[in-house]
PDB file of C-alpha atoms and ligand atoms in Angstrom:
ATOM      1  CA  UNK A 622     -21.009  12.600  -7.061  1.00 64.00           C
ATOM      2  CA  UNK A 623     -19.794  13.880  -4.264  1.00 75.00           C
ATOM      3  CA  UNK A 624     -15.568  13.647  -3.656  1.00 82.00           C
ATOM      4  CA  UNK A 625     -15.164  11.236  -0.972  1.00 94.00           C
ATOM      5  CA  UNK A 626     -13.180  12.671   2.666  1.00 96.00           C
ATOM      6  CA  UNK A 627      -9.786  11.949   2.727  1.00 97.00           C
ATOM      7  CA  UNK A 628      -9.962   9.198   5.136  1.00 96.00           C
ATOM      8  CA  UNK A 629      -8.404   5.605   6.023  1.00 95.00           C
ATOM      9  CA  UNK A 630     -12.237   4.873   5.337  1.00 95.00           C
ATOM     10  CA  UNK A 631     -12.384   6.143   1.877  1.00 97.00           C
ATOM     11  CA  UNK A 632      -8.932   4.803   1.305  1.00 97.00           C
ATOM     12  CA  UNK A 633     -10.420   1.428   1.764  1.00 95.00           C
ATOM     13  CA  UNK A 634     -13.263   1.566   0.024  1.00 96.00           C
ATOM     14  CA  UNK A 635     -11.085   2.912  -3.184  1.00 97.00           C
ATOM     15  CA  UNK A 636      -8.713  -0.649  -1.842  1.00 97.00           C
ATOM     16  CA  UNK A 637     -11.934  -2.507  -2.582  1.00 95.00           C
ATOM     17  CA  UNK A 638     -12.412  -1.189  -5.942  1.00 96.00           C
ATOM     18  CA  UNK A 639      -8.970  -2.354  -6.937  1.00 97.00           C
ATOM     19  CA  UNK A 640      -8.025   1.486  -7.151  1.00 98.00           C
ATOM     20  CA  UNK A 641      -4.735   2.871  -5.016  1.00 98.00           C
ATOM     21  CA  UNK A 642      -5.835   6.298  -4.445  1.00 98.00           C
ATOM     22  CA  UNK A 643      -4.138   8.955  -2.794  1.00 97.00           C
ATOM     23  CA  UNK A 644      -4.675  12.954  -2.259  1.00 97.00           C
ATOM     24  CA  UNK A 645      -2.656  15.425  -3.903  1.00 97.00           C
ATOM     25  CA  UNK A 646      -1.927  18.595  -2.132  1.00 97.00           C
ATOM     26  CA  UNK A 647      -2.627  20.797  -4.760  1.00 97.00           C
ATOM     27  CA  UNK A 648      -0.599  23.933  -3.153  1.00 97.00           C
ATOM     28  CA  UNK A 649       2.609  22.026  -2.905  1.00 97.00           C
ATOM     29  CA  UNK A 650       1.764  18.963  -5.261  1.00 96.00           C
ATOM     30  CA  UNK A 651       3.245  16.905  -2.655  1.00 96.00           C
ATOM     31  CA  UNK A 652       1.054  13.338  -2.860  1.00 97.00           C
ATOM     32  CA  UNK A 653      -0.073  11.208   0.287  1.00 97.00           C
ATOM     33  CA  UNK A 654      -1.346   7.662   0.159  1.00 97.00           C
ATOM     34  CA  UNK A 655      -3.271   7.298   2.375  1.00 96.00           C
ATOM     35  CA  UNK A 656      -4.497  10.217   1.774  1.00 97.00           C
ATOM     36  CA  UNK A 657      -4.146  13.140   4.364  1.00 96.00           C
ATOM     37  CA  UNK A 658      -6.624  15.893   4.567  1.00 96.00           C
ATOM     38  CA  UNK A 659      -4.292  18.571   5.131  1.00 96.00           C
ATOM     39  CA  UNK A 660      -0.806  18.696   3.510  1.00 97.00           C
ATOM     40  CA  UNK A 661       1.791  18.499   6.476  1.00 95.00           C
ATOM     41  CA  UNK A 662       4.544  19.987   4.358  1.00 95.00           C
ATOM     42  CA  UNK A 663       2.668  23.371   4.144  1.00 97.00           C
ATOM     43  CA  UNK A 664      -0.183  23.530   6.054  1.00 96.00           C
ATOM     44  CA  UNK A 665      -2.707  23.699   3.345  1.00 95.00           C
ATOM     45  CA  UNK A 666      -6.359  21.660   2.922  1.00 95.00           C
ATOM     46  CA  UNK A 667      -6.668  21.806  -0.939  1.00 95.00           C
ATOM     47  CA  UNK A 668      -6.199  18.488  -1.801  1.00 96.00           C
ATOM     48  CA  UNK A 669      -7.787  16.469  -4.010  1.00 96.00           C
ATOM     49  CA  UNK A 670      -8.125  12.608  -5.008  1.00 97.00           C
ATOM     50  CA  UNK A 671      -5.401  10.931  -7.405  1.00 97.00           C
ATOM     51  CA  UNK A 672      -5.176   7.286  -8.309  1.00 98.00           C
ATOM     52  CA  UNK A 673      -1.744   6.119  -8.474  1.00 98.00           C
ATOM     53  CA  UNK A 674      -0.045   4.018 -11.606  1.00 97.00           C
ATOM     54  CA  UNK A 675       0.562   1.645  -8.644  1.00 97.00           C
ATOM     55  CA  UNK A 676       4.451   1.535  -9.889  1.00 98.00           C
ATOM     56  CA  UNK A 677       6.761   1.906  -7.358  1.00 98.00           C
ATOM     57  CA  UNK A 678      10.389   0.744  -5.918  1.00 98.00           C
ATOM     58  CA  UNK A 679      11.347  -1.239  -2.706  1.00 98.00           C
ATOM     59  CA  UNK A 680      12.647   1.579   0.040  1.00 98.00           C
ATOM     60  CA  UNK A 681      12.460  -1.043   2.852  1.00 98.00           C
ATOM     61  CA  UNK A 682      11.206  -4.355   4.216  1.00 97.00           C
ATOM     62  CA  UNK A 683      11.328  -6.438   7.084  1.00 96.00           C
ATOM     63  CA  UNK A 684       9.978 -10.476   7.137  1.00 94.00           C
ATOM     64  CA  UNK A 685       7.868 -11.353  10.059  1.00 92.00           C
ATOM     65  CA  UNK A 686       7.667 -15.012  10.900  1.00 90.00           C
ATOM     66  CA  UNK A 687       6.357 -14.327  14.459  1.00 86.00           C
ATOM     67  CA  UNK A 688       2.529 -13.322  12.901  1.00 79.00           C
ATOM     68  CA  UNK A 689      -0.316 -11.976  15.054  1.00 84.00           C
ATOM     69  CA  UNK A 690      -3.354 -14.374  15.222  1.00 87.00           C
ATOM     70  CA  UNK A 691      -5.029 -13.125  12.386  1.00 83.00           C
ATOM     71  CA  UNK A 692      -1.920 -13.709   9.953  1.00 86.00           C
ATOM     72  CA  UNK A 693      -1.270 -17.299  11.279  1.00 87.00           C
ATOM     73  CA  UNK A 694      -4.577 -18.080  10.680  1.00 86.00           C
ATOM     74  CA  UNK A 695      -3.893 -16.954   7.073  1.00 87.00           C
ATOM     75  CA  UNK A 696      -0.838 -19.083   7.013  1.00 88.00           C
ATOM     76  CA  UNK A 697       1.377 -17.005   7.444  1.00 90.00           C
ATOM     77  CA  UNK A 698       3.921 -17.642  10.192  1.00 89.00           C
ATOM     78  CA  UNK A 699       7.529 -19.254  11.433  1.00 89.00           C
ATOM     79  CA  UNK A 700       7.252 -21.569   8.425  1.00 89.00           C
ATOM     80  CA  UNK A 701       6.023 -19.155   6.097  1.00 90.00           C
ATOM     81  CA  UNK A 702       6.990 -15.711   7.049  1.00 94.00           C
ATOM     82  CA  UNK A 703       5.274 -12.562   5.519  1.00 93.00           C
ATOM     83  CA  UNK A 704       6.981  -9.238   4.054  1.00 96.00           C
ATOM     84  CA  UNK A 705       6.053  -5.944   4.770  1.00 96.00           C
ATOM     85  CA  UNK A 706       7.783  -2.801   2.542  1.00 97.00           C
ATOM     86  CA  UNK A 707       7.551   0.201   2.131  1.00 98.00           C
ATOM     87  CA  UNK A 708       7.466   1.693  -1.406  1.00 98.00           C
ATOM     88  CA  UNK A 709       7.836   4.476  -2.948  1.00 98.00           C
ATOM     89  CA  UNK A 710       5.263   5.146  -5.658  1.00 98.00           C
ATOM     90  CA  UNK A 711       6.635   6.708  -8.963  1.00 97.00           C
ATOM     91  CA  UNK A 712       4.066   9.973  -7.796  1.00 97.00           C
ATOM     92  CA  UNK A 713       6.971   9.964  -4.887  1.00 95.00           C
ATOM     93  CA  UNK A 714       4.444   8.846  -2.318  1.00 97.00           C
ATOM     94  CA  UNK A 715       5.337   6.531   0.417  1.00 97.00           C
ATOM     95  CA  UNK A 716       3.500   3.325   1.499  1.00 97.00           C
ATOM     96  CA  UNK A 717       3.547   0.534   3.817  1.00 97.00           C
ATOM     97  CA  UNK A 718       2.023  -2.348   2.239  1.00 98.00           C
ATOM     98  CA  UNK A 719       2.559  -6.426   2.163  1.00 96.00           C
ATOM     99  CA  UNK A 720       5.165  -8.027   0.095  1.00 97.00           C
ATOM    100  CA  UNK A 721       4.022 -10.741  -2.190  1.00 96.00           C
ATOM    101  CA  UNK A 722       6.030 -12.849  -4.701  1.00 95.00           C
ATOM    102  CA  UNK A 723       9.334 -12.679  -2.572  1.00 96.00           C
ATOM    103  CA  UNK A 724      11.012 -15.824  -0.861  1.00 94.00           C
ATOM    104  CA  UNK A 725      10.494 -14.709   2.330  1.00 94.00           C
ATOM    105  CA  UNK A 726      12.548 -17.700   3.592  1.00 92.00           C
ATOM    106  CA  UNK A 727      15.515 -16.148   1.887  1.00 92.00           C
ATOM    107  CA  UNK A 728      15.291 -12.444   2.685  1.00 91.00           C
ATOM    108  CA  UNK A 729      18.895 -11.873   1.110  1.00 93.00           C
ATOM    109  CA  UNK A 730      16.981 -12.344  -2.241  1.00 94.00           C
ATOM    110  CA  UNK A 731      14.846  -9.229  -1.942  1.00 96.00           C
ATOM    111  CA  UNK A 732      16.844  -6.323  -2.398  1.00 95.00           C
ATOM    112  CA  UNK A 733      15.805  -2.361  -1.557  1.00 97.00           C
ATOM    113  CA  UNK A 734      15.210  -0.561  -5.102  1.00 97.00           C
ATOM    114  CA  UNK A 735      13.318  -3.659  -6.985  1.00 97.00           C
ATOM    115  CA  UNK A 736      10.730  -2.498  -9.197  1.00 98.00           C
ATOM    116  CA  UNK A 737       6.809  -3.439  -8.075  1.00 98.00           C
ATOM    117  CA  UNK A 738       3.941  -3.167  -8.805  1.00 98.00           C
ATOM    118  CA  UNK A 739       0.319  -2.599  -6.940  1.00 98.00           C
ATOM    119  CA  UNK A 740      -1.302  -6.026  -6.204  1.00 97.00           C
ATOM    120  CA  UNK A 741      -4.985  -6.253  -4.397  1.00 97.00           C
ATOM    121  CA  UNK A 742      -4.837  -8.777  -2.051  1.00 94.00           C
ATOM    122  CA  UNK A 743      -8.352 -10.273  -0.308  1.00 92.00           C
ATOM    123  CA  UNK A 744      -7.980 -11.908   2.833  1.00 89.00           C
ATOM    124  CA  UNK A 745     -10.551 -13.326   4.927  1.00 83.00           C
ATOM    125  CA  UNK A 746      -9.683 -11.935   8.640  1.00 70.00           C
ATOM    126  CA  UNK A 747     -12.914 -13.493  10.261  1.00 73.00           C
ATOM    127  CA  UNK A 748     -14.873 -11.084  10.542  1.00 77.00           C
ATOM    128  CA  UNK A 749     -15.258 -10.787   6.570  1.00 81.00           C
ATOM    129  CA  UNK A 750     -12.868 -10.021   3.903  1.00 86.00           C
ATOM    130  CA  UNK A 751     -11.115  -7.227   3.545  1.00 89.00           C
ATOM    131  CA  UNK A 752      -8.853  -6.039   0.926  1.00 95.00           C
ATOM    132  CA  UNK A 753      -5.142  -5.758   1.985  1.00 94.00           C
ATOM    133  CA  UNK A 754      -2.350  -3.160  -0.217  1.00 97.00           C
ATOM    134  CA  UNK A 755       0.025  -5.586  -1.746  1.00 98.00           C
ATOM    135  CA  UNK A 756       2.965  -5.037  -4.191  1.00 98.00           C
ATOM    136  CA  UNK A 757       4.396  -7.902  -6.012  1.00 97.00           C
ATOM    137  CA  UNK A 758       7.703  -7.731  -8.355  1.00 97.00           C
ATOM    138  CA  UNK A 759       6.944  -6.177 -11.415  1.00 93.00           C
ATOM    139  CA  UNK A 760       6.069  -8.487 -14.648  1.00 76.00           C
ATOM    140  CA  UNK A 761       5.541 -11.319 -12.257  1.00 57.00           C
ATOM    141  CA  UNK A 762       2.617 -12.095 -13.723  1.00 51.00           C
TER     142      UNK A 762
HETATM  143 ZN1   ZN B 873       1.212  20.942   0.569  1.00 57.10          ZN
END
């Protein structure tokens, strides 16, 4: 089979599959998710595909009650704000994704560090569903 291009595209497709996939540059080992064709540490464009443990910590987050459209349509909103992190994967690789399994009303009870966990979330955005990166707290069930 032929390796798939390092692409938001592919990235997505691997999203769908319930597999967090990233590229490993495999000059400086340094590991991107989403993947990146070439390695901006050194330059190089001998990467290749890794799937992640999908273990990670809580670097940062910020709650969003005022939602676009397409996330108040979801539910999300002043009533019911949404989180969005970013987390860094035990392979060291950063990534934005949603929040789930926080009170989001309560902010001060999420704290930077927690230990998550890679959660595949499928949301309906109208034009078809799509599947959205998600970590949740680890052992949350
Ligand atoms: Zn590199």
């Amino acid at each position: 089979m032929e390796p798939r291009p390092f692409t938001d595209h592919s990235f997505q497709a691997y999203l769908r599959e319930g597999k967090l996939m990233g590229s490993r540059c495999l000059a400086c080992q340094a590991v991107f998710v989403p993947p990146r064709a070439l390695c901006p540490q050194c330059d190089q464009s001998n990467m290749e595909w890794e799937l992640m443990e999908g273990r990670g910590k809580l670097v940062a987050f910020t709650c969003i009650a005022i939602g676009t459209p397409a996330m108040l349509k979801l539910g999300y909103g002043r009533e019911n704000p949404y989180c969005t992190g970013v987390v860094e994967l035990e392979e060291k690789a950063r990534v934005v994704a949603r929040i789930e399994g926080v009170d989001t009303r309560n902010p001060g009870t999420i704290s930077v560090g927690m230990p998550l966990q890679v959660d595949f979330l499928q949301e309906d955005s109208g034009s078809g569903s799509r599947t959205v990166l998600a970590f949740k707290p680890l052992h949350a069930g």
